[in-house]
Coordinates of C-alpha atoms and ligand atoms in Angstrom, one line a residue:
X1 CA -62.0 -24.0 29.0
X2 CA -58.7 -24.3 27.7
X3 CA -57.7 -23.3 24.2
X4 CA -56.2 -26.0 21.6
X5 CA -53.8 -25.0 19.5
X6 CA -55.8 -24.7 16.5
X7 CA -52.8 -25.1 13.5
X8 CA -53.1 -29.1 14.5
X9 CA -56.9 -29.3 12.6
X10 CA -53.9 -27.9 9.5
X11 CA -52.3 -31.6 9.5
X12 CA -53.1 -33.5 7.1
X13 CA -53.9 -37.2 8.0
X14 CA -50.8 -39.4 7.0
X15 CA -52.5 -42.4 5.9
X16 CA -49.6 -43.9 4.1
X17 CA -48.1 -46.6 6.6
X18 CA -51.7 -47.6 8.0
X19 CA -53.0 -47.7 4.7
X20 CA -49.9 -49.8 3.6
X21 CA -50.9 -52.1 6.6
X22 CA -54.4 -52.3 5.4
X23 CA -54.0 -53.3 2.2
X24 CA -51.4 -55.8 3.0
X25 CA -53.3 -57.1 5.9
X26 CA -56.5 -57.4 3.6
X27 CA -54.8 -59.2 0.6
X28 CA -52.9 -62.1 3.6
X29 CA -56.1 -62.3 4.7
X30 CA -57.8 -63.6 1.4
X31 CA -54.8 -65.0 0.0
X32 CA -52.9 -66.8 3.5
X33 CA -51.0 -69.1 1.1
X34 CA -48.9 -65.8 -0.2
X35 CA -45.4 -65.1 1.5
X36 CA -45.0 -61.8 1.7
X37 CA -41.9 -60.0 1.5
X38 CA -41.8 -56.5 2.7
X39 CA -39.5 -54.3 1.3
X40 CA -40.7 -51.0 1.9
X41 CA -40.7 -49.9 5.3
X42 CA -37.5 -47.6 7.1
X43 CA -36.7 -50.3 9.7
X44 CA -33.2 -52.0 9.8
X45 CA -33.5 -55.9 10.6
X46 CA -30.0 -56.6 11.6
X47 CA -29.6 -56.6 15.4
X48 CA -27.6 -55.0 18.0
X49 CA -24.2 -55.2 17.2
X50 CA -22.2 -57.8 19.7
X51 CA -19.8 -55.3 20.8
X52 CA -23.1 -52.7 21.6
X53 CA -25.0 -55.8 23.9
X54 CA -21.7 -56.4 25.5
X55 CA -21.3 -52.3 26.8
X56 CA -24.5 -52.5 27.6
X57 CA -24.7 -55.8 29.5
X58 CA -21.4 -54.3 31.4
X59 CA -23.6 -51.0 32.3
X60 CA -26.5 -53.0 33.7
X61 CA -24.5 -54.4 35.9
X62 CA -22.9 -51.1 36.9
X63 CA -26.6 -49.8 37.5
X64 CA -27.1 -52.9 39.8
X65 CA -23.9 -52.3 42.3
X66 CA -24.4 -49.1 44.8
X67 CA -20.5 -48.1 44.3
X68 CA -21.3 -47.9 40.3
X69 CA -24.8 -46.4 40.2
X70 CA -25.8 -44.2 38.5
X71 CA -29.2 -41.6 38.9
X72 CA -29.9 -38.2 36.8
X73 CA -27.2 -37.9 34.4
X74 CA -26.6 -34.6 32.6
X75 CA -29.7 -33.5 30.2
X76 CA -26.9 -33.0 27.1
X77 CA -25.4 -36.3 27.3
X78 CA -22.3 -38.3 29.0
X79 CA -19.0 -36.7 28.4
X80 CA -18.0 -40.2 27.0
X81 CA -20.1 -40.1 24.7
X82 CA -19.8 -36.3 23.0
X83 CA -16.1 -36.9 23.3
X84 CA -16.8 -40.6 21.1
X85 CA -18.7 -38.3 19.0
X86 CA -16.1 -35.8 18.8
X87 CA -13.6 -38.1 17.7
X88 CA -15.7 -39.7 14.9
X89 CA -16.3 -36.4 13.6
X90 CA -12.4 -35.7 13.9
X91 CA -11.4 -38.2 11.6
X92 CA -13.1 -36.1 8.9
X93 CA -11.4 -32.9 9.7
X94 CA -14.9 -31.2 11.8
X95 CA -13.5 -30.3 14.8
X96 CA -16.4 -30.1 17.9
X97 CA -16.4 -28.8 21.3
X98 CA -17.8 -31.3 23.7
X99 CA -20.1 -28.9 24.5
X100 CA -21.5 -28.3 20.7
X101 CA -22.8 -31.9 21.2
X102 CA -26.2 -32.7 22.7
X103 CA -27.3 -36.7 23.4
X104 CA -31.0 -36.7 21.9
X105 CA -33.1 -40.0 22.5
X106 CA -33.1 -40.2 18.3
X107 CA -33.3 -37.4 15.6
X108 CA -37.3 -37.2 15.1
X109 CA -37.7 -36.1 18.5
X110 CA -35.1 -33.6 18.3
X111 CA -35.9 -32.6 14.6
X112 CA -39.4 -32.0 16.6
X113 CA -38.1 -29.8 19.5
X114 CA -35.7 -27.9 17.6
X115 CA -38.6 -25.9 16.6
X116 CA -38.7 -24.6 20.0
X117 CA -36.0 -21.9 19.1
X118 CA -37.6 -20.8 16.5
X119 CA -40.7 -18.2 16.1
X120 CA -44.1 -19.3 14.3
X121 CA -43.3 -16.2 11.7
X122 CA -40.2 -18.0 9.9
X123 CA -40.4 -19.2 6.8
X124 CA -39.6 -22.2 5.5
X125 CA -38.0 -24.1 2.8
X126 CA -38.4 -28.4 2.6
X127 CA -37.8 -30.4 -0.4
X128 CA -40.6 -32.5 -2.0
X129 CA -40.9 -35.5 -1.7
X130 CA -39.6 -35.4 2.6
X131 CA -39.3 -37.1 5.6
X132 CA -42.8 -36.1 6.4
X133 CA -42.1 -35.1 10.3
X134 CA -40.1 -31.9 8.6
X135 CA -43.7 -30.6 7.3
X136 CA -46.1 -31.9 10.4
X137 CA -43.9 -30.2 12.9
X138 CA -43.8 -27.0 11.3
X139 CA -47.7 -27.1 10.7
X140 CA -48.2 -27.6 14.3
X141 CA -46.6 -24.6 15.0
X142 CA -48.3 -22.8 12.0
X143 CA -45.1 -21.4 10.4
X144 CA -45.4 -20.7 6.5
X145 CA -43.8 -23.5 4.7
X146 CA -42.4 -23.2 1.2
X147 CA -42.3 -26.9 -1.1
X148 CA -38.8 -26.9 -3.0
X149 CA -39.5 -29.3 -6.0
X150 CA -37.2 -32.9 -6.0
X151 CA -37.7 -34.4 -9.3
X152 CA -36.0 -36.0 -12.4
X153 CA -34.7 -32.7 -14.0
X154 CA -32.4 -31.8 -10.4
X155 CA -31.8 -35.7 -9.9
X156 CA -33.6 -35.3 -6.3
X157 CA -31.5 -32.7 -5.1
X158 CA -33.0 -29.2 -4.7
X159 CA -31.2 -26.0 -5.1
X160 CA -31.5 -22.9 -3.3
X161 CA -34.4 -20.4 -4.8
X162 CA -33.9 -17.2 -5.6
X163 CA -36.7 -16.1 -2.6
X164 CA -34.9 -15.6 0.9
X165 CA -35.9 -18.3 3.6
X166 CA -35.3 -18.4 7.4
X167 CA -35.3 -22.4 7.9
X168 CA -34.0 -24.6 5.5
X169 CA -34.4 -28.6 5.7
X170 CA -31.5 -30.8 3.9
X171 CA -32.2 -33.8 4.2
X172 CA -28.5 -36.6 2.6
X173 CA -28.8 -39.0 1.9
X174 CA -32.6 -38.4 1.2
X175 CA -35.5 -40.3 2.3
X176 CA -37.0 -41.4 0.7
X177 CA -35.3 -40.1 -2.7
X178 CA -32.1 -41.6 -1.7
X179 CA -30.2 -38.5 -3.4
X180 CA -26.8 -37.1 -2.3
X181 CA -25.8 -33.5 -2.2
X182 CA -21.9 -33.3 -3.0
X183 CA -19.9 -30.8 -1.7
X184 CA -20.4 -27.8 -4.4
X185 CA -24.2 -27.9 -3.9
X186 CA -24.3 -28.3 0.3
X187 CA -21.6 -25.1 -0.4
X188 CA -23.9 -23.3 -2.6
X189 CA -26.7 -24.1 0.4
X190 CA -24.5 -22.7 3.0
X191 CA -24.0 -19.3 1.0
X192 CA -27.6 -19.0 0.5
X193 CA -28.4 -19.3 4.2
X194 CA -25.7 -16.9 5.2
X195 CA -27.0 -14.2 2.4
X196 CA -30.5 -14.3 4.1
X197 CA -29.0 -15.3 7.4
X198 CA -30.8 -18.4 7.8
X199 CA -30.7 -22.0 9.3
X200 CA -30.0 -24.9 7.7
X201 CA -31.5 -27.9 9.6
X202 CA -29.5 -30.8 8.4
X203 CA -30.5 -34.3 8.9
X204 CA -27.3 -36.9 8.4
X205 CA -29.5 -39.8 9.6
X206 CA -28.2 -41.8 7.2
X207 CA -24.4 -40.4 6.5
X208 CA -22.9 -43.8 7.3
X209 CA -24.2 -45.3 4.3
X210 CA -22.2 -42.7 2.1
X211 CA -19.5 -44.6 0.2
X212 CA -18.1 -42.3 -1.7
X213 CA -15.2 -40.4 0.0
X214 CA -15.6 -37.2 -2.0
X215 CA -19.6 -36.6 -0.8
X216 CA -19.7 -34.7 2.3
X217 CA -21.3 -36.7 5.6
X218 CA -21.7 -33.8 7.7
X219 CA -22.9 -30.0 6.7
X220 CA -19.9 -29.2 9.1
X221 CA -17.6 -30.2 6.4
X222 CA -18.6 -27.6 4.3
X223 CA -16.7 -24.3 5.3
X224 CA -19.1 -21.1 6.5
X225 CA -21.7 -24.1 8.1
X226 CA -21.2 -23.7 11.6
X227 CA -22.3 -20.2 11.8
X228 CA -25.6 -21.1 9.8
X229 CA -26.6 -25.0 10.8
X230 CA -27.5 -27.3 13.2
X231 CA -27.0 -31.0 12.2
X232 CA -29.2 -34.2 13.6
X233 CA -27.9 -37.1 13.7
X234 CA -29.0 -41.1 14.4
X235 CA -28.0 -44.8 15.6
X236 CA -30.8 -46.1 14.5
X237 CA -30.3 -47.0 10.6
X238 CA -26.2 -47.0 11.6
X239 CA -26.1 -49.7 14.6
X240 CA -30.0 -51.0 14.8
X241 CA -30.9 -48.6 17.3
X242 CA -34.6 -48.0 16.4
X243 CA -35.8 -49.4 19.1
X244 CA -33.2 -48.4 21.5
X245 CA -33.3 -44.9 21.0
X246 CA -30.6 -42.9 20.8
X247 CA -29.2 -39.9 18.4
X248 CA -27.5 -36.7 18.7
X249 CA -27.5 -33.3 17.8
X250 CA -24.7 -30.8 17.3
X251 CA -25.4 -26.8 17.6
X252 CA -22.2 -24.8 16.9
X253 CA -21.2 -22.7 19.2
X254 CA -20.7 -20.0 16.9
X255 CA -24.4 -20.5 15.5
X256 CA -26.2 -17.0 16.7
X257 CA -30.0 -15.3 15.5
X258 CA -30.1 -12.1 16.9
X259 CA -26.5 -12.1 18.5
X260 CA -27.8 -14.9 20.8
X261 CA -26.9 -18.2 21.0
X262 CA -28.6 -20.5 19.2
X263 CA -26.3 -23.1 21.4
X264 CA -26.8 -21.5 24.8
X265 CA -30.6 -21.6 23.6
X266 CA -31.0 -25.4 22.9
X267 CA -29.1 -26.2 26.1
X268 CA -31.4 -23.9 28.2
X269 CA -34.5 -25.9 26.6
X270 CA -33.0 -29.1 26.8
X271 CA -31.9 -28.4 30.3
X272 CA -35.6 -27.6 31.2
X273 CA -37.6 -29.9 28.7
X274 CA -35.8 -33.3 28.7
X275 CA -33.9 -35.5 31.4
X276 CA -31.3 -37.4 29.2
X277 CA -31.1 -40.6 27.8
X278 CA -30.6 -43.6 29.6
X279 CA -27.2 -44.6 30.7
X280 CA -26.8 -47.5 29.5
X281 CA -28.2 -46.5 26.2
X282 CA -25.9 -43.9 25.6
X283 CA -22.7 -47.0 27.2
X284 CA -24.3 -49.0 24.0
X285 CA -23.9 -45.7 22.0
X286 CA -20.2 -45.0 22.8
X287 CA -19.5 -49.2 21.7
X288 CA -20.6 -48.0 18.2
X289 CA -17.1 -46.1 17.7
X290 CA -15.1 -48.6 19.6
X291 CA -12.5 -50.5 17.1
X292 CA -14.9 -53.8 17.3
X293 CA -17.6 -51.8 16.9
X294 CA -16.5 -49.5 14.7
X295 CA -15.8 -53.3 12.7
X296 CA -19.4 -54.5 13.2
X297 CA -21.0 -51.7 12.1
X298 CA -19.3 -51.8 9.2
X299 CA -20.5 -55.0 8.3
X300 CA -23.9 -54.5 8.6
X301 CA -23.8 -51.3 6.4
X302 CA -21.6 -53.6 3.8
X303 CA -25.0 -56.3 4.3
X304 CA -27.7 -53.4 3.6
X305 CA -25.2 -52.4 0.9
X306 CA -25.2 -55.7 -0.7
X307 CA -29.0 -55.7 -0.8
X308 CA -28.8 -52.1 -2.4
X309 CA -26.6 -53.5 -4.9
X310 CA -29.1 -56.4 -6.0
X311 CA -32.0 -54.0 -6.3
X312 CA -30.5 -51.7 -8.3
X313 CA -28.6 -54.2 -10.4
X314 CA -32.0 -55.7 -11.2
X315 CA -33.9 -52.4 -11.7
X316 CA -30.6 -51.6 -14.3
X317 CA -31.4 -54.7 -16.2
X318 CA -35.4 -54.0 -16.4
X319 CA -34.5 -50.7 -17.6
X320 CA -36.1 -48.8 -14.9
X321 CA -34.6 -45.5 -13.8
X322 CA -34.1 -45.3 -10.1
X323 CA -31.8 -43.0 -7.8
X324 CA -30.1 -43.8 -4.3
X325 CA -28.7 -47.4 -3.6
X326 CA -25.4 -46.5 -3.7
X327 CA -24.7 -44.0 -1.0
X328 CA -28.0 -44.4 0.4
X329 CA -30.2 -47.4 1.9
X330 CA -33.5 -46.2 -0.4
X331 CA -34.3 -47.3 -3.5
X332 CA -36.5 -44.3 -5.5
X333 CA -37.6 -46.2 -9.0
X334 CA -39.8 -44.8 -11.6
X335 CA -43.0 -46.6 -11.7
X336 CA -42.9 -49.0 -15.1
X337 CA -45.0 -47.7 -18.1
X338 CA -46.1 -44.3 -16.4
X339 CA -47.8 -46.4 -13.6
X340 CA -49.0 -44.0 -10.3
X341 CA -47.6 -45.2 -7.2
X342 CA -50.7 -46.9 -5.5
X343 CA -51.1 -49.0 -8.5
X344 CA -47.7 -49.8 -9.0
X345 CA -48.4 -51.0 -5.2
X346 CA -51.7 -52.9 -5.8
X347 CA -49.5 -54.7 -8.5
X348 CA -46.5 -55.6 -6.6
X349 CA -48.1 -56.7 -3.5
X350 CA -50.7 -59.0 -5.8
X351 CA -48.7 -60.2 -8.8
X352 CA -45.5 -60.5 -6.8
X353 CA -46.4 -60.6 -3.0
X354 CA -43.6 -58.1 -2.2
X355 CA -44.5 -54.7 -0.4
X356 CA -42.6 -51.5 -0.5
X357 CA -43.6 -48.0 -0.7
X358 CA -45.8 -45.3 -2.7
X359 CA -43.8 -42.6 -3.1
X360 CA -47.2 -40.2 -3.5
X361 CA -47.3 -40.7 0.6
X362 CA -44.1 -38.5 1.2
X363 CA -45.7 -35.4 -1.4
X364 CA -46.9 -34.4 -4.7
X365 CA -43.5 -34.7 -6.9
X366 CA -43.6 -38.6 -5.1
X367 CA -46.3 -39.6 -7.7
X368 CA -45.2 -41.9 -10.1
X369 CA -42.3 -43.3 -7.6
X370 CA -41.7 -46.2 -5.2
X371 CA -39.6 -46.6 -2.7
X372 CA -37.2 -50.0 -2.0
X373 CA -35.0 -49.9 1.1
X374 CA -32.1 -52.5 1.4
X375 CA -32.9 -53.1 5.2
X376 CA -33.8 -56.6 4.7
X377 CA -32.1 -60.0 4.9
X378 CA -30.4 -61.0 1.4
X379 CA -32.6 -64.3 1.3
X380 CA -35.9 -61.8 1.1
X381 CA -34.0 -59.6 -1.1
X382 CA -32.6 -62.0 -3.7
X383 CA -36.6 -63.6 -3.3
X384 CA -38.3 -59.8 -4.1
X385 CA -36.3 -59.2 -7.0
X386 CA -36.5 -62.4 -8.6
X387 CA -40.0 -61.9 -7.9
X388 CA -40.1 -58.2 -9.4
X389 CA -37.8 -59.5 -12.4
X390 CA -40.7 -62.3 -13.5
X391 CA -43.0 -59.9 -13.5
X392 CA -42.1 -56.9 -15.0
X393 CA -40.1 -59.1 -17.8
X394 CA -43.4 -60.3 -18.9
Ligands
PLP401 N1 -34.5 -38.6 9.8 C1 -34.8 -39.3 8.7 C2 -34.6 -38.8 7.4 C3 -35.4 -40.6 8.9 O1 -35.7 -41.3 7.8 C4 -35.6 -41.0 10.2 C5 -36.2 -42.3 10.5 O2 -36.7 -43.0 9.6 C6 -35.3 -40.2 11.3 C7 -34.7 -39.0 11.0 C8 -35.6 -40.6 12.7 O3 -34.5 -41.2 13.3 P1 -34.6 -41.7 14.8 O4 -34.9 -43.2 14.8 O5 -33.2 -41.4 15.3 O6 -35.6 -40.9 15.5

C-alpha cells in the first residue's frame, strides 16, 4: 500500500469562497427578485486587452503554418519574453539577466512549487491575515510556520521579529489587507533575512496597481535583495490574465543556501517538473509591454482605480476606517459598530444585496474586517455603494 503524505489531514478546510457561494446562492434562491452585486471576489472583469488578442490571434496563425510552428519551447520561458520582462524591470533601475527570469503559468502555481527548494525543517514567517495558498502549501509539506500579526496598530504591515526565520512571505500590495510596504520597511526586511540568512518570498501580484512613485514595486529595488529573495510575479490582475494563465518568477543569480544556487536549483526543477507555457500565451504576454499595450493596460488599472476611489470615498464619508484602495485593488474596512465579519456579511448581502468578503476567512487578526475589491464595472460599483451608503446612514 502506498503511503499518503500525512501533513495534508493538517489542512484546514477553507470554507470561505464555497461558503460565500452558499449563502449567496441560498438568499437568490428565496429572494430571485434581488440583484446582486458582487463585490468581493479577486477576479478582474475587464477583458483581454486589444493589443494582447491581436498578438495572440497573430501566434495562432503562426502555430497553423508548418514554416512558423512551433512544438516544445524552453521550460523557463521565450527569450522574448524574459527580455520584455527585463526591460520593464529596467525602467525602474533592477537590472535582470535573461536567465534570472523564469515564465511560470501564474504565481500560485509557482508560489506552490517553489517549495520544492526548500527542506520540511525551515521555519517560517507569514503575515496574518494572507493569501491563504502561503499557509496550505507549507502545511502540505509540514514545515513549522510562524503567524506575524497584521492589524490596526502596524497599519497591515508586519515587521520583522526579533526570532530568526528561514522563509519569509511579503506579500505588497497585500491581499487581502491592501497595505503597502515603502522602501524603509522592505529595507528593514531585507537586513533581517540576511542577519539569519533567510529567503524572502515576495509576491508583487499586484505591483501595477502602486501609484505612488516613492513605494517600491519590486523587492529588487531594495539594495542587498537579490542575494536574499525570490520575487513572483502575475498577468492576471495587470492585463486580465486569470484565465489565460500566465506569470513569472525571477531567482537572482546571486541568491545561494548553502553556496548553491538557489537559481541553478529552480531551473533544474523546472527543467524536470514543468514543460512551459503555451506559446501563444506567453506572444499575448510580451503585448502587455508593447507601447499600445503598455497604453491599455494602463487604462484598465486607471478603471479599477476609479472604482477604488468611489469605495473609499464613500467609506471616508460613513466614517469607516479602511486601508488599501489607493495603491492596491482591495478594500480592508473595519466592520461598522464592532460587527464580526460573517455578520457584517449576512447584513450586506440581505439589507443591501451586495457581496464581498469576510475577512475572518484569510485568519484570526481578519475578524472584524471585510474585504471590497475595485475589479468591477463602475455601474455595479457606483450601485454597491449607493447601496452601502443607505444602509449604514440609517
Ligand atoms: N498572489 C496573490 C497575493 C493573489 O491574490 C493571487 C490571486 O488572487 C495570486 C498570487 C495568484 O495569481 P495567479 O493568477 O497568477 O496564479
Amino acid at each position: 500500500m502506498s503511503q499518503i503524505n500525512q501533513h495534508y489531514q493538517n489542512l484546514k478546510e477553507n470554507y470561505l469562497f464555497a461558503d460565500i457561494a452558499r449563502k449567496v446562492q441560498a438568499y437568490s434562491a428565496a429572494h430571485p427578485e434581488a440583484a446582486i452585486i458582487r463585490m468581493g471576489i479577486g477576479d478582474v472583469t475587464r477583458p483581454l486587452a486589444p493589443a494582447v488578442v491581436a498578438a495572440m490571434q497573430k501566434a495562432v496563425a503562426e502555430m497553423g503554418e508548418a514554416a512558423t510552428f512551433r512544438g516544445y519551447g524552453d521550460e523557463q520561458g521565450y527569450s522574448f519574453l524574459q527580455d520584455a520582462i527585463a526591460g520593464y524591470y529596467r525602467q525602474r533601475g533592477v537590472l535582470l539577466d535573461r536567465t534570472e527570469i523564469f515564465i511560470s503559468d501564474g504565481a500560485k502555481s509557482d508560489l506552490g512549487n517553489i517549495l520544492d527548494l526548500f527542506g520540511p525543517g525551515n521555519t517560517v514567517l507569514i503575515p496574518d491575515p494572507v493569501y491563504p495558498v502561503y499557509v496550505d502549501t507549507n502545511i502540505m509539506d509540514g514545515r513549522k510556520i510562524r503567524f506575524l500579526d497584521a492589524n490596526e496598530s502596524n497599519r497591515f504591515l508586519p515587521m520583522p521579529p526579533s526570532e530568526p526565520a528561514d522563509l519569509i512571505y511579503l506579500c505588497s500590495p497585500n491581499n487581502p489587507t491592501g497595505a503597502v510596504y515603502s522602501r524603509a520597511q522592505l529595507e528593514s526586511w531585507v537586513r533581517y533575512a540576511q542577519a539569519h540568512h533567510a529567503v524572502i518570498l515576495f509576491d508583487a501580484a499586484y505591483e501595477r496597481f502602486i501609484a505612488d512613485p516613492k513605494l517600491p514595486r519590486s523587492i529588487f529595488e531594495i539594495e542587498g535583495a537579490r542575494e536574499c529573495a525570490i520575487e513572483f510575479c502575475s498577468f492576471s490582475k495587470t492585463a486580465g490574465f486569470t484565465g489565460t494563465r500566465c506569470g513569472y518568477t525571477v531567482v537572482p543569480r546571486a541568491l545561494t543556501q548553502d553556496s548553491v544556487s538557489l537559481n541553478a536549483m529552480w531551473r533544474r526543477r523546472q527543467t524536470t517538473k514543468f514543460n512551459g507555457v503555451c506559446y501563444i500565451v506567453q506572444r499575448g504576454a510580451e503585448a502587455v509591454f508593447s507601447a499600445a499595450g503598455t497604453g491599455e493596460i494602463d487604462e484598465n488599472i486607471a478603471y479599477y482605480r476609479q472604482n477604488a476611489a468611489v469605495i473609499t470615498h464613500a467609506l471616508d464619508q460613513l466614517g469607516l476606517s479602511y486601508c488599501g484602495g489607493v495603491n492596491a485593488p482591495y478594500i480592508w474596512l473595519k466592520c461598522p459598530d464592532g460587527m464580526d465579519s460573517w455578520r457584517f456579511f449576512d447584513l450586506l448581502l440581505e439589507q443591501a444585496h451586495v457581496v464581498g468578503t469576510p475577512g475572518a476567512g484569510f485568519g484570526k487578526n481578519g475578524e472584524g474586517y471585510f474585504r471590497l475589491t475595485s475589479f468591477s464595472s463602475h455601474e455595479n460599483t457606483a450601485e454597491a455603494i449607493a447601496r452601502l451608503k443607505r444602509l449604514l446612514k440609517k
